[in-house]
Short mmCIF file of C-alpha atoms in Angstrom, two decimals:
data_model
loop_
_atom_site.label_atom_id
_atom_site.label_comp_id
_atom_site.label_asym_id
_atom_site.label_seq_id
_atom_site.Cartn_x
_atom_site.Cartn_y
_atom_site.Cartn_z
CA UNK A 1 95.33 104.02 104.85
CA UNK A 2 91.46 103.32 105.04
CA UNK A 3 90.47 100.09 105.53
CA UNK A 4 86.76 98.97 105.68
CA UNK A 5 85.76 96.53 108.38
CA UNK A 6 88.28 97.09 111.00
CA UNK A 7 86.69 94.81 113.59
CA UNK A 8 87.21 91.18 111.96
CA UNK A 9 90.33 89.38 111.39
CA UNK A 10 90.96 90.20 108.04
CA UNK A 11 90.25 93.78 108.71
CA UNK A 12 93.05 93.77 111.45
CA UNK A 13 95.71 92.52 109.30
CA UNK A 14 94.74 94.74 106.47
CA UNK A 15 95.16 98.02 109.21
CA UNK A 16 98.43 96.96 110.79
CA UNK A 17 101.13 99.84 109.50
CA UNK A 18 104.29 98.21 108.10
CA UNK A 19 107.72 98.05 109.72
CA UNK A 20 109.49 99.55 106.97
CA UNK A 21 107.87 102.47 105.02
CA UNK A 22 109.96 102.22 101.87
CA UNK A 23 108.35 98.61 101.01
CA UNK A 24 104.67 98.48 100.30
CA UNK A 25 102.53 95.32 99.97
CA UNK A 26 99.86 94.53 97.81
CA UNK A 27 97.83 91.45 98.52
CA UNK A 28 94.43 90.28 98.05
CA UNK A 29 92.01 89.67 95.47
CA UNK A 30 90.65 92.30 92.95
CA UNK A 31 94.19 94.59 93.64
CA UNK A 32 93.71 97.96 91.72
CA UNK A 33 97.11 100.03 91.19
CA UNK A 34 96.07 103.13 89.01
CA UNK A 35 97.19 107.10 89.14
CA UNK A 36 94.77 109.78 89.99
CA UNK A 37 95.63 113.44 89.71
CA UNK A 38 99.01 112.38 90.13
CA UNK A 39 99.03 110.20 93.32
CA UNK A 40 99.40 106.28 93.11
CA UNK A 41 96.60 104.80 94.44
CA UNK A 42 96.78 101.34 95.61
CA UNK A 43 93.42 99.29 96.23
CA UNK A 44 93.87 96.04 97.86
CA UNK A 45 92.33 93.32 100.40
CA UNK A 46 89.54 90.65 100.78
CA UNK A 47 86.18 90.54 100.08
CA UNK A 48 84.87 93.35 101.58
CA UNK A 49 87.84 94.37 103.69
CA UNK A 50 89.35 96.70 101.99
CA UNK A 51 92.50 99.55 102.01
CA UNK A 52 93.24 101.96 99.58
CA UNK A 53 96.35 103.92 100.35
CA UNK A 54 97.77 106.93 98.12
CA UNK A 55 101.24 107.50 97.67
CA UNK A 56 102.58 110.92 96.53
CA UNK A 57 105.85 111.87 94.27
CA UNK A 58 106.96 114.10 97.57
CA UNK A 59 108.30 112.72 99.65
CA UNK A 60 109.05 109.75 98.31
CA UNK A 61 109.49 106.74 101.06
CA UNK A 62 108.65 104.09 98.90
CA UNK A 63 111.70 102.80 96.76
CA UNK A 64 109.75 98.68 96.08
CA UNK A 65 106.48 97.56 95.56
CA UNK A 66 105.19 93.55 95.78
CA UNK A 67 101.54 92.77 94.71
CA UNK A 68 101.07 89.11 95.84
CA UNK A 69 98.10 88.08 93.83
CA UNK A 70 96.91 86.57 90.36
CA UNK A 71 93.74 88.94 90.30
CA UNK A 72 93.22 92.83 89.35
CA UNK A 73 94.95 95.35 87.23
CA UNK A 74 98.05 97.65 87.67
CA UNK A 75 97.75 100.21 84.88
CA UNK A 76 100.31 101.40 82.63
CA UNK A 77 100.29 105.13 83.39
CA UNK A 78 101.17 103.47 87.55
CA UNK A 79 103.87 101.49 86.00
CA UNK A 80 105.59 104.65 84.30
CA UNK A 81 104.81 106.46 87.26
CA UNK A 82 107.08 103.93 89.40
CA UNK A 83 110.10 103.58 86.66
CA UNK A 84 110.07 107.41 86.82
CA UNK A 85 110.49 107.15 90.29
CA UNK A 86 112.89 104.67 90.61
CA UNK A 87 110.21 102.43 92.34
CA UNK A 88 110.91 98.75 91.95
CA UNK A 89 107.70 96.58 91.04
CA UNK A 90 107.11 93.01 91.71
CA UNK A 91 104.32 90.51 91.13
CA UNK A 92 104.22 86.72 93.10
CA UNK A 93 101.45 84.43 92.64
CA UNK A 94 100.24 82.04 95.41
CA UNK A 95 103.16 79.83 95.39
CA UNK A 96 106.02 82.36 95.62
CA UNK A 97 106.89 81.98 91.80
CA UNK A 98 107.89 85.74 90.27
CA UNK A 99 105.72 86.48 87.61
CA UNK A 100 106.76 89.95 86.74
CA UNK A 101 109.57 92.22 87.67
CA UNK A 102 111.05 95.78 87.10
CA UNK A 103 114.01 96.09 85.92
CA UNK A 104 115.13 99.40 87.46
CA UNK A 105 116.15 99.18 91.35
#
């Protein structure tokens, strides 16, 4: 994970590793999920604190992935990427409400 602007708040909360490796967390403004030479790449965060953190087929550790946020892109090449994977995908907005959801688990 590289995050810019470790030092402020933001930039803290955006660094902290997760608890549980098979879940990964999206959230910000501006969120960019794309694949690049065969790695998803997730771009996410505030202003500009940002992370960007790749995720390769092998191993795979990640089995669901939640973007909380209204603003960005997730690409459709990402999306196969994930069913092909078995990776479950999940969008909330602001207030909680699902707006999108994979059906594979």
């Amino acid at each position: 994970v590289s995050v810019t602007s470790p030092e402020t708040l933001v930039g803290q909360i955006f660094s902290r590793q997760p608890g549980n490796q098979s879940v990964i967390i999206a959230d910000g403004y501006g969120i960019k999920i794309s694949v690049y030479r065969g790695i998803l790449t997730i771009e996410d965060g505030l202003g500009r604190t940002r992370r960007i953190r790749k995720i390769p087929k092998v191993p795979r550790e990640v089995s669901r992935l939640f973007i909380l946020g209204d603003t960005g892109y997730v690409s459709l090449e990402s999306i196969r990427w994930c069913a092909d994977l078995g990776i479950s995908i999940t969008q909330l907005d602001r207030t909680g409400r699902i707006v999108m959801s994979s059906p594979w688990p």
